[in-house]
PDB file of C-alpha atoms and ligand atoms in Angstrom:
ATOM      1  CA  UNK Y   1     -10.698   2.305  18.191  1.00  0.00           C
ATOM      2  CA  UNK Y   2     -12.708   5.389  17.290  1.00  0.00           C
ATOM      3  CA  UNK Y   3     -16.452   5.723  17.917  1.00  0.00           C
ATOM      4  CA  UNK Y   4     -18.819   8.379  16.598  1.00  0.00           C
ATOM      5  CA  UNK Y   5     -21.721   9.360  18.854  1.00  0.00           C
ATOM      6  CA  UNK Y   6     -24.648  11.058  17.081  1.00  0.00           C
ATOM      7  CA  UNK Y   7     -26.979  12.236  19.831  1.00  0.00           C
ATOM      8  CA  UNK Y   8     -28.700  15.604  20.238  1.00  0.00           C
ATOM      9  CA  UNK Y   9     -29.335  15.428  23.983  1.00  0.00           C
ATOM     10  CA  UNK Y  10     -26.056  16.888  25.143  1.00  0.00           C
ATOM     11  CA  UNK Y  11     -26.187  15.380  28.624  1.00  0.00           C
ATOM     12  CA  UNK Y  12     -26.702  11.901  27.287  1.00  0.00           C
ATOM     13  CA  UNK Y  13     -24.050  12.495  24.608  1.00  0.00           C
ATOM     14  CA  UNK Y  14     -21.445  13.442  27.190  1.00  0.00           C
ATOM     15  CA  UNK Y  15     -22.428  10.557  29.457  1.00  0.00           C
ATOM     16  CA  UNK Y  16     -21.919   8.181  26.543  1.00  0.00           C
ATOM     17  CA  UNK Y  17     -18.637   9.854  25.714  1.00  0.00           C
ATOM     18  CA  UNK Y  18     -17.352   9.525  29.297  1.00  0.00           C
ATOM     19  CA  UNK Y  19     -18.448   5.924  29.486  1.00  0.00           C
ATOM     20  CA  UNK Y  20     -16.738   4.927  26.237  1.00  0.00           C
ATOM     21  CA  UNK Y  21     -13.574   6.912  26.909  1.00  0.00           C
ATOM     22  CA  UNK Y  22     -13.267   5.320  30.356  1.00  0.00           C
ATOM     23  CA  UNK Y  23     -13.415   1.974  28.602  1.00  0.00           C
ATOM     24  CA  UNK Y  24     -10.522   2.990  26.366  1.00  0.00           C
ATOM     25  CA  UNK Y  25     -12.236   4.164  23.173  1.00  0.00           C
ATOM     26  CA  UNK Y  26     -11.629   7.416  21.294  1.00  0.00           C
ATOM     27  CA  UNK Y  27     -14.859   9.270  20.616  1.00  0.00           C
ATOM     28  CA  UNK Y  28     -16.324  12.200  18.705  1.00  0.00           C
ATOM     29  CA  UNK Y  29     -19.801  13.653  19.189  1.00  0.00           C
ATOM     30  CA  UNK Y  30     -22.222  15.182  16.664  1.00  0.00           C
ATOM     31  CA  UNK Y  31     -25.473  16.787  17.806  1.00  0.00           C
ATOM     32  CA  UNK Y  32     -27.508  16.602  14.593  1.00  0.00           C
ATOM     33  CA  UNK Y  33     -28.117  14.176  11.743  1.00  0.00           C
ATOM     34  CA  UNK Y  34     -26.442  16.188   9.009  1.00  0.00           C
ATOM     35  CA  UNK Y  35     -23.088  16.597  10.700  1.00  0.00           C
ATOM     36  CA  UNK Y  36     -23.432  13.018  11.947  1.00  0.00           C
ATOM     37  CA  UNK Y  37     -23.758  11.761   8.387  1.00  0.00           C
ATOM     38  CA  UNK Y  38     -20.835  13.896   7.177  1.00  0.00           C
ATOM     39  CA  UNK Y  39     -18.620  12.534   9.913  1.00  0.00           C
ATOM     40  CA  UNK Y  40     -19.822   8.965   9.506  1.00  0.00           C
ATOM     41  CA  UNK Y  41     -18.996   9.080   5.795  1.00  0.00           C
ATOM     42  CA  UNK Y  42     -15.381   9.940   6.573  1.00  0.00           C
ATOM     43  CA  UNK Y  43     -14.731   6.244   7.113  1.00  0.00           C
ATOM     44  CA  UNK Y  44     -12.541   6.820  10.175  1.00  0.00           C
ATOM     45  CA  UNK Y  45     -14.975   5.275  12.677  1.00  0.00           C
ATOM     46  CA  UNK Y  46     -15.053   1.685  13.821  1.00  0.00           C
ATOM     47  CA  UNK Y  47     -18.532   1.856  15.391  1.00  0.00           C
ATOM     48  CA  UNK Y  48     -21.299   4.486  15.253  1.00  0.00           C
ATOM     49  CA  UNK Y  49     -23.881   5.145  17.960  1.00  0.00           C
ATOM     50  CA  UNK Y  50     -26.857   6.750  16.290  1.00  0.00           C
ATOM     51  CA  UNK Y  51     -29.906   8.294  17.923  1.00  0.00           C
ATOM     52  CA  UNK Y  52     -33.212   8.123  16.004  1.00  0.00           C
ATOM     53  CA  UNK Y  53     -34.844  11.466  16.792  1.00  0.00           C
ATOM     54  CA  UNK Y  54     -32.319  14.025  15.613  1.00  0.00           C
ATOM     55  CA  UNK Y  55     -32.528  17.596  14.303  1.00  0.00           C
ATOM     56  CA  UNK Y  56     -31.900  18.262  10.602  1.00  0.00           C
ATOM     57  CA  UNK Y  57     -31.870  14.602   9.546  1.00  0.00           C
ATOM     58  CA  UNK Y  58     -33.333  11.706  11.518  1.00  0.00           C
ATOM     59  CA  UNK Y  59     -31.320   8.639  12.430  1.00  0.00           C
ATOM     60  CA  UNK Y  60     -33.075   6.317   9.970  1.00  0.00           C
ATOM     61  CA  UNK Y  61     -32.251   8.656   7.065  1.00  0.00           C
ATOM     62  CA  UNK Y  62     -28.653   9.022   8.218  1.00  0.00           C
ATOM     63  CA  UNK Y  63     -28.333   5.265   8.294  1.00  0.00           C
ATOM     64  CA  UNK Y  64     -29.962   4.721   4.887  1.00  0.00           C
ATOM     65  CA  UNK Y  65     -27.683   7.289   3.249  1.00  0.00           C
ATOM     66  CA  UNK Y  66     -24.667   5.820   4.928  1.00  0.00           C
ATOM     67  CA  UNK Y  67     -25.487   2.351   3.612  1.00  0.00           C
ATOM     68  CA  UNK Y  68     -26.338   3.733   0.153  1.00  0.00           C
ATOM     69  CA  UNK Y  69     -22.887   5.288   0.084  1.00  0.00           C
ATOM     70  CA  UNK Y  70     -21.488   1.801   0.595  1.00  0.00           C
ATOM     71  CA  UNK Y  71     -20.408   2.122   4.213  1.00  0.00           C
ATOM     72  CA  UNK Y  72     -20.510  -1.106   6.202  1.00  0.00           C
ATOM     73  CA  UNK Y  73     -19.501   0.458   9.514  1.00  0.00           C
ATOM     74  CA  UNK Y  74     -21.351  -1.215  12.417  1.00  0.00           C
ATOM     75  CA  UNK Y  75     -24.200   0.998  13.642  1.00  0.00           C
ATOM     76  CA  UNK Y  76     -25.885   0.778  17.017  1.00  0.00           C
ATOM     77  CA  UNK Y  77     -29.201   2.659  17.040  1.00  0.00           C
ATOM     78  CA  UNK Y  78     -30.314   4.372  20.219  1.00  0.00           C
ATOM     79  CA  UNK Y  79     -33.899   5.349  20.748  1.00  0.00           C
ATOM     80  CA  UNK Y  80     -36.365   6.292  23.404  1.00  0.00           C
ATOM     81  CA  UNK Y  81     -39.068   4.607  21.404  1.00  0.00           C
ATOM     82  CA  UNK Y  82     -39.308   0.908  21.898  1.00  0.00           C
ATOM     83  CA  UNK Y  83     -42.135  -0.089  19.618  1.00  0.00           C
ATOM     84  CA  UNK Y  84     -41.793  -2.875  17.124  1.00  0.00           C
ATOM     85  CA  UNK Y  85     -42.374  -0.717  14.027  1.00  0.00           C
ATOM     86  CA  UNK Y  86     -39.375   1.447  14.899  1.00  0.00           C
ATOM     87  CA  UNK Y  87     -37.202  -1.524  15.570  1.00  0.00           C
ATOM     88  CA  UNK Y  88     -38.107  -2.966  12.169  1.00  0.00           C
ATOM     89  CA  UNK Y  89     -37.498   0.345  10.388  1.00  0.00           C
ATOM     90  CA  UNK Y  90     -34.115   0.569  12.090  1.00  0.00           C
ATOM     91  CA  UNK Y  91     -33.050  -2.910  11.148  1.00  0.00           C
ATOM     92  CA  UNK Y  92     -34.389  -2.475   7.609  1.00  0.00           C
ATOM     93  CA  UNK Y  93     -32.370   0.712   7.245  1.00  0.00           C
ATOM     94  CA  UNK Y  94     -29.229  -1.255   7.966  1.00  0.00           C
ATOM     95  CA  UNK Y  95     -28.721  -1.012  11.716  1.00  0.00           C
ATOM     96  CA  UNK Y  96     -26.659  -3.763  13.278  1.00  0.00           C
ATOM     97  CA  UNK Y  97     -28.217  -3.489  16.689  1.00  0.00           C
ATOM     98  CA  UNK Y  98     -30.900  -1.584  18.490  1.00  0.00           C
ATOM     99  CA  UNK Y  99     -30.839  -0.326  22.058  1.00  0.00           C
ATOM    100  CA  UNK Y 100     -33.822   1.300  23.767  1.00  0.00           C
ATOM    101  CA  UNK Y 101     -33.237   4.158  26.225  1.00  0.00           C
ATOM    102  CA  UNK Y 102     -32.735   4.053  29.111  1.00  0.00           C
ATOM    103  CA  UNK Y 103     -30.124   1.327  28.929  1.00  0.00           C
ATOM    104  CA  UNK Y 104     -27.564  -0.022  31.347  1.00  0.00           C
ATOM    105  CA  UNK Y 105     -23.987   1.166  30.721  1.00  0.00           C
ATOM    106  CA  UNK Y 106     -22.825  -2.439  30.797  1.00  0.00           C
ATOM    107  CA  UNK Y 107     -25.309  -3.373  28.110  1.00  0.00           C
ATOM    108  CA  UNK Y 108     -24.102  -0.564  25.878  1.00  0.00           C
ATOM    109  CA  UNK Y 109     -20.441  -1.533  26.322  1.00  0.00           C
ATOM    110  CA  UNK Y 110     -21.248  -5.166  25.588  1.00  0.00           C
ATOM    111  CA  UNK Y 111     -22.997  -4.118  22.344  1.00  0.00           C
ATOM    112  CA  UNK Y 112     -20.051  -1.992  21.289  1.00  0.00           C
ATOM    113  CA  UNK Y 113     -17.650  -4.864  21.925  1.00  0.00           C
ATOM    114  CA  UNK Y 114     -19.884  -7.247  19.983  1.00  0.00           C
ATOM    115  CA  UNK Y 115     -20.093  -4.869  17.014  1.00  0.00           C
ATOM    116  CA  UNK Y 116     -16.345  -4.269  17.017  1.00  0.00           C
ATOM    117  CA  UNK Y 117     -15.776  -8.010  16.908  1.00  0.00           C
ATOM    118  CA  UNK Y 118     -17.731  -8.252  13.666  1.00  0.00           C
ATOM    119  CA  UNK Y 119     -14.999  -6.394  11.876  1.00  0.00           C
ATOM    120  CA  UNK Y 120     -12.177  -8.805  11.218  1.00  0.00           C
ATOM    121  CA  UNK Y 121      -9.540  -6.055  11.247  1.00  0.00           C
ATOM    122  CA  UNK Y 122     -10.468  -4.969  14.724  1.00  0.00           C
ATOM    123  CA  UNK Y 123      -9.222  -6.311  17.949  1.00  0.00           C
ATOM    124  CA  UNK Y 124     -11.173  -9.234  19.265  1.00  0.00           C
ATOM    125  CA  UNK Y 125      -9.161  -9.762  22.422  1.00  0.00           C
ATOM    126  CA  UNK Y 126      -7.300  -7.587  24.854  1.00  0.00           C
ATOM    127  CA  UNK Y 127      -3.977  -8.798  23.525  1.00  0.00           C
ATOM    128  CA  UNK Y 128      -2.579  -7.949  20.138  1.00  0.00           C
ATOM    129  CA  UNK Y 129       0.543  -9.618  18.782  1.00  0.00           C
ATOM    130  CA  UNK Y 130       2.773  -8.747  15.894  1.00  0.00           C
ATOM    131  CA  UNK Y 131       6.215 -10.245  15.299  1.00  0.00           C
ATOM    132  CA  UNK Y 132       7.927 -10.334  18.676  1.00  0.00           C
ATOM    133  CA  UNK Y 133       5.636  -7.643  20.103  1.00  0.00           C
ATOM    134  CA  UNK Y 134       2.711  -8.010  22.492  1.00  0.00           C
ATOM    135  CA  UNK Y 135       0.384  -5.117  23.124  1.00  0.00           C
ATOM    136  CA  UNK Y 136      -1.974  -5.278  26.102  1.00  0.00           C
ATOM    137  CA  UNK Y 137      -5.041  -3.137  26.013  1.00  0.00           C
ATOM    138  CA  UNK Y 138      -6.003  -3.008  29.671  1.00  0.00           C
ATOM    139  CA  UNK Y 139      -2.602  -1.865  30.907  1.00  0.00           C
ATOM    140  CA  UNK Y 140      -1.263  -0.061  27.795  1.00  0.00           C
ATOM    141  CA  UNK Y 141       1.790  -2.272  28.068  1.00  0.00           C
ATOM    142  CA  UNK Y 142       4.017  -3.157  25.166  1.00  0.00           C
ATOM    143  CA  UNK Y 143       6.360  -6.057  25.624  1.00  0.00           C
ATOM    144  CA  UNK Y 144       8.979  -7.987  23.737  1.00  0.00           C
ATOM    145  CA  UNK Y 145      10.433 -11.059  25.422  1.00  0.00           C
ATOM    146  CA  UNK Y 146      11.262 -10.125  29.011  1.00  0.00           C
ATOM    147  CA  UNK Y 147      11.238  -6.380  28.470  1.00  0.00           C
ATOM    148  CA  UNK Y 148       8.190  -4.179  28.639  1.00  0.00           C
ATOM    149  CA  UNK Y 149       7.276  -0.491  28.544  1.00  0.00           C
ATOM    150  CA  UNK Y 150       4.204   1.528  29.311  1.00  0.00           C
ATOM    151  CA  UNK Y 151       2.669   3.468  26.430  1.00  0.00           C
ATOM    152  CA  UNK Y 152       0.781   6.722  26.616  1.00  0.00           C
ATOM    153  CA  UNK Y 153      -2.754   6.682  25.331  1.00  0.00           C
ATOM    154  CA  UNK Y 154      -1.822   8.192  21.965  1.00  0.00           C
ATOM    155  CA  UNK Y 155       1.213   5.937  21.532  1.00  0.00           C
ATOM    156  CA  UNK Y 156      -0.982   2.958  22.252  1.00  0.00           C
ATOM    157  CA  UNK Y 157      -3.602   3.984  19.681  1.00  0.00           C
ATOM    158  CA  UNK Y 158      -0.977   4.624  17.049  1.00  0.00           C
ATOM    159  CA  UNK Y 159       0.874   1.368  17.578  1.00  0.00           C
ATOM    160  CA  UNK Y 160      -2.399  -0.558  17.643  1.00  0.00           C
ATOM    161  CA  UNK Y 161      -3.238   0.863  14.206  1.00  0.00           C
ATOM    162  CA  UNK Y 162       0.161  -0.171  12.914  1.00  0.00           C
ATOM    163  CA  UNK Y 163      -0.106  -3.665  14.357  1.00  0.00           C
ATOM    164  CA  UNK Y 164      -3.561  -4.162  12.857  1.00  0.00           C
ATOM    165  CA  UNK Y 165      -2.324  -3.044   9.445  1.00  0.00           C
ATOM    166  CA  UNK Y 166       1.078  -4.717   9.498  1.00  0.00           C
ATOM    167  CA  UNK Y 167       3.070  -4.052   6.362  1.00  0.00           C
ATOM    168  CA  UNK Y 168       0.293  -2.042   4.772  1.00  0.00           C
ATOM    169  CA  UNK Y 169       1.398   1.579   4.427  1.00  0.00           C
ATOM    170  CA  UNK Y 170      -0.576   4.112   6.478  1.00  0.00           C
ATOM    171  CA  UNK Y 171      -0.515   7.643   5.071  1.00  0.00           C
ATOM    172  CA  UNK Y 172       0.251  10.440   7.509  1.00  0.00           C
ATOM    173  CA  UNK Y 173      -3.222  11.954   6.909  1.00  0.00           C
ATOM    174  CA  UNK Y 174      -4.886   8.660   7.865  1.00  0.00           C
ATOM    175  CA  UNK Y 175      -2.951   8.543  11.117  1.00  0.00           C
ATOM    176  CA  UNK Y 176      -3.819  12.150  11.799  1.00  0.00           C
ATOM    177  CA  UNK Y 177      -7.595  11.791  11.407  1.00  0.00           C
ATOM    178  CA  UNK Y 178      -7.774   8.339  12.993  1.00  0.00           C
ATOM    179  CA  UNK Y 179      -5.865   9.450  16.072  1.00  0.00           C
ATOM    180  CA  UNK Y 180      -6.706  13.107  16.456  1.00  0.00           C
ATOM    181  CA  UNK Y 181     -10.017  13.354  14.579  1.00  0.00           C
ATOM    182  CA  UNK Y 182     -11.226  16.025  12.195  1.00  0.00           C
ATOM    183  CA  UNK Y 183     -12.056  18.621  14.802  1.00  0.00           C
ATOM    184  CA  UNK Y 184      -8.572  18.766  16.215  1.00  0.00           C
ATOM    185  CA  UNK Y 185      -5.943  21.285  15.197  1.00  0.00           C
ATOM    186  CA  UNK Y 186      -3.203  18.661  15.328  1.00  0.00           C
ATOM    187  CA  UNK Y 187      -0.718  18.941  12.500  1.00  0.00           C
ATOM    188  CA  UNK Y 188       1.460  16.579  10.496  1.00  0.00           C
ATOM    189  CA  UNK Y 189       4.349  16.958  12.864  1.00  0.00           C
ATOM    190  CA  UNK Y 190       2.270  15.490  15.709  1.00  0.00           C
ATOM    191  CA  UNK Y 191       2.398  12.227  13.775  1.00  0.00           C
ATOM    192  CA  UNK Y 192       6.182  12.492  13.389  1.00  0.00           C
ATOM    193  CA  UNK Y 193       6.624  13.205  17.078  1.00  0.00           C
ATOM    194  CA  UNK Y 194       4.652  10.112  18.115  1.00  0.00           C
ATOM    195  CA  UNK Y 195       6.399   7.960  15.524  1.00  0.00           C
ATOM    196  CA  UNK Y 196       9.699   8.969  17.080  1.00  0.00           C
ATOM    197  CA  UNK Y 197       8.417   8.173  20.599  1.00  0.00           C
ATOM    198  CA  UNK Y 198       7.362   4.733  19.421  1.00  0.00           C
ATOM    199  CA  UNK Y 199      10.640   4.106  17.623  1.00  0.00           C
ATOM    200  CA  UNK Y 200      12.550   4.857  20.837  1.00  0.00           C
ATOM    201  CA  UNK Y 201      10.384   2.416  22.762  1.00  0.00           C
ATOM    202  CA  UNK Y 202      10.783  -0.308  20.131  1.00  0.00           C
ATOM    203  CA  UNK Y 203      14.529   0.204  20.303  1.00  0.00           C
ATOM    204  CA  UNK Y 204      14.490   0.037  24.080  1.00  0.00           C
ATOM    205  CA  UNK Y 205      12.624  -3.270  23.860  1.00  0.00           C
ATOM    206  CA  UNK Y 206      15.182  -4.632  21.366  1.00  0.00           C
ATOM    207  CA  UNK Y 207      12.303  -5.579  19.103  1.00  0.00           C
ATOM    208  CA  UNK Y 208      12.916  -6.756  15.567  1.00  0.00           C
ATOM    209  CA  UNK Y 209       9.850  -4.784  14.506  1.00  0.00           C
ATOM    210  CA  UNK Y 210      10.570  -1.313  13.137  1.00  0.00           C
ATOM    211  CA  UNK Y 211       8.406   1.536  11.898  1.00  0.00           C
ATOM    212  CA  UNK Y 212       9.556   2.180   8.382  1.00  0.00           C
ATOM    213  CA  UNK Y 213       9.111   5.525   6.605  1.00  0.00           C
ATOM    214  CA  UNK Y 214       7.946   5.174   3.012  1.00  0.00           C
ATOM    215  CA  UNK Y 215       8.858   8.431   1.317  1.00  0.00           C
ATOM    216  CA  UNK Y 216       5.826  10.424   0.141  1.00  0.00           C
ATOM    217  CA  UNK Y 217       3.506   7.571   1.139  1.00  0.00           C
ATOM    218  CA  UNK Y 218       3.489   7.102   4.903  1.00  0.00           C
ATOM    219  CA  UNK Y 219       4.592   4.533   7.433  1.00  0.00           C
ATOM    220  CA  UNK Y 220       4.345   0.806   7.965  1.00  0.00           C
ATOM    221  CA  UNK Y 221       5.771  -1.909  10.169  1.00  0.00           C
ATOM    222  CA  UNK Y 222       8.684  -4.001   9.087  1.00  0.00           C
ATOM    223  CA  UNK Y 223      10.159  -7.087  10.709  1.00  0.00           C
ATOM    224  CA  UNK Y 224      13.895  -7.405  10.538  1.00  0.00           C
ATOM    225  CA  UNK Y 225      15.708 -10.742  10.879  1.00  0.00           C
TER     226      UNK Y 225
HETATM  227 CA1  LIG I   1     -32.812  12.587  20.190  1.00  0.00          CA
END
C-alpha cells in the first residue's frame, strides 16, 4: 500500500514517513501543495496525508482540486489548527478524516487503517488469499499448503498487488510506479527481475497460481488446474 505525505515541516514529514514505513507502508513525501496535488493526481496512492498550511497551494485547495478531478482517494487532513471552522472547511472540501497536531502515532496509524478499509480493493485483514496461496502481512510469509517462503519487501508488495487484482492485467508501467514511485530511477527490467523472483518462489511452493505474461499488455495471475 502506497501513501503520499504532503507536509512542509520536514521533521514532521520524516517522522510520519518513518512511522508509516515501520508499519509496512510505502511512502512518498511532498513539501508543498503544488507538487502534492501533482502526485496525488497520479492515482497511485491508496491514502493521502495532507497538511492544511502549505506553501504554493494550501491543503484545502489541493483537496478541492483533487475531488474536482474525480479522485476518490481517502484523504486524512493534518492541521495544527483545531477550530471548528477549519474542521468544517476540511470536511466540506472532501476530507475523509481530520487529525489535529500534535497527535499520537497510534491514533494516526488507526486512522490510516480505517481509511484503507474503506476501499474495497484494499486489504482489510493481515491475511490475503488467492487460489491456494496465503500471504501474511506481518511476517511477509507466502504459503501454499504445508510449504512456505519468506518474501522480500518488494516481492511482497508486488505479489500483494497481483493478488488484489487477480486475473486483471497489470501493465509494467503500473507496477513500476506503484512499487518504485515516480521519483525513483527504477527501470522496466526491475519489474522483470522481481517477476522472475516471484515465479521461482511460486514454483518452489508448488502453487497452482502462476504469473502470466500478456504480450504487450503486462502481467496477471492465472490459476492452473
Ligand atoms: Ca504546514
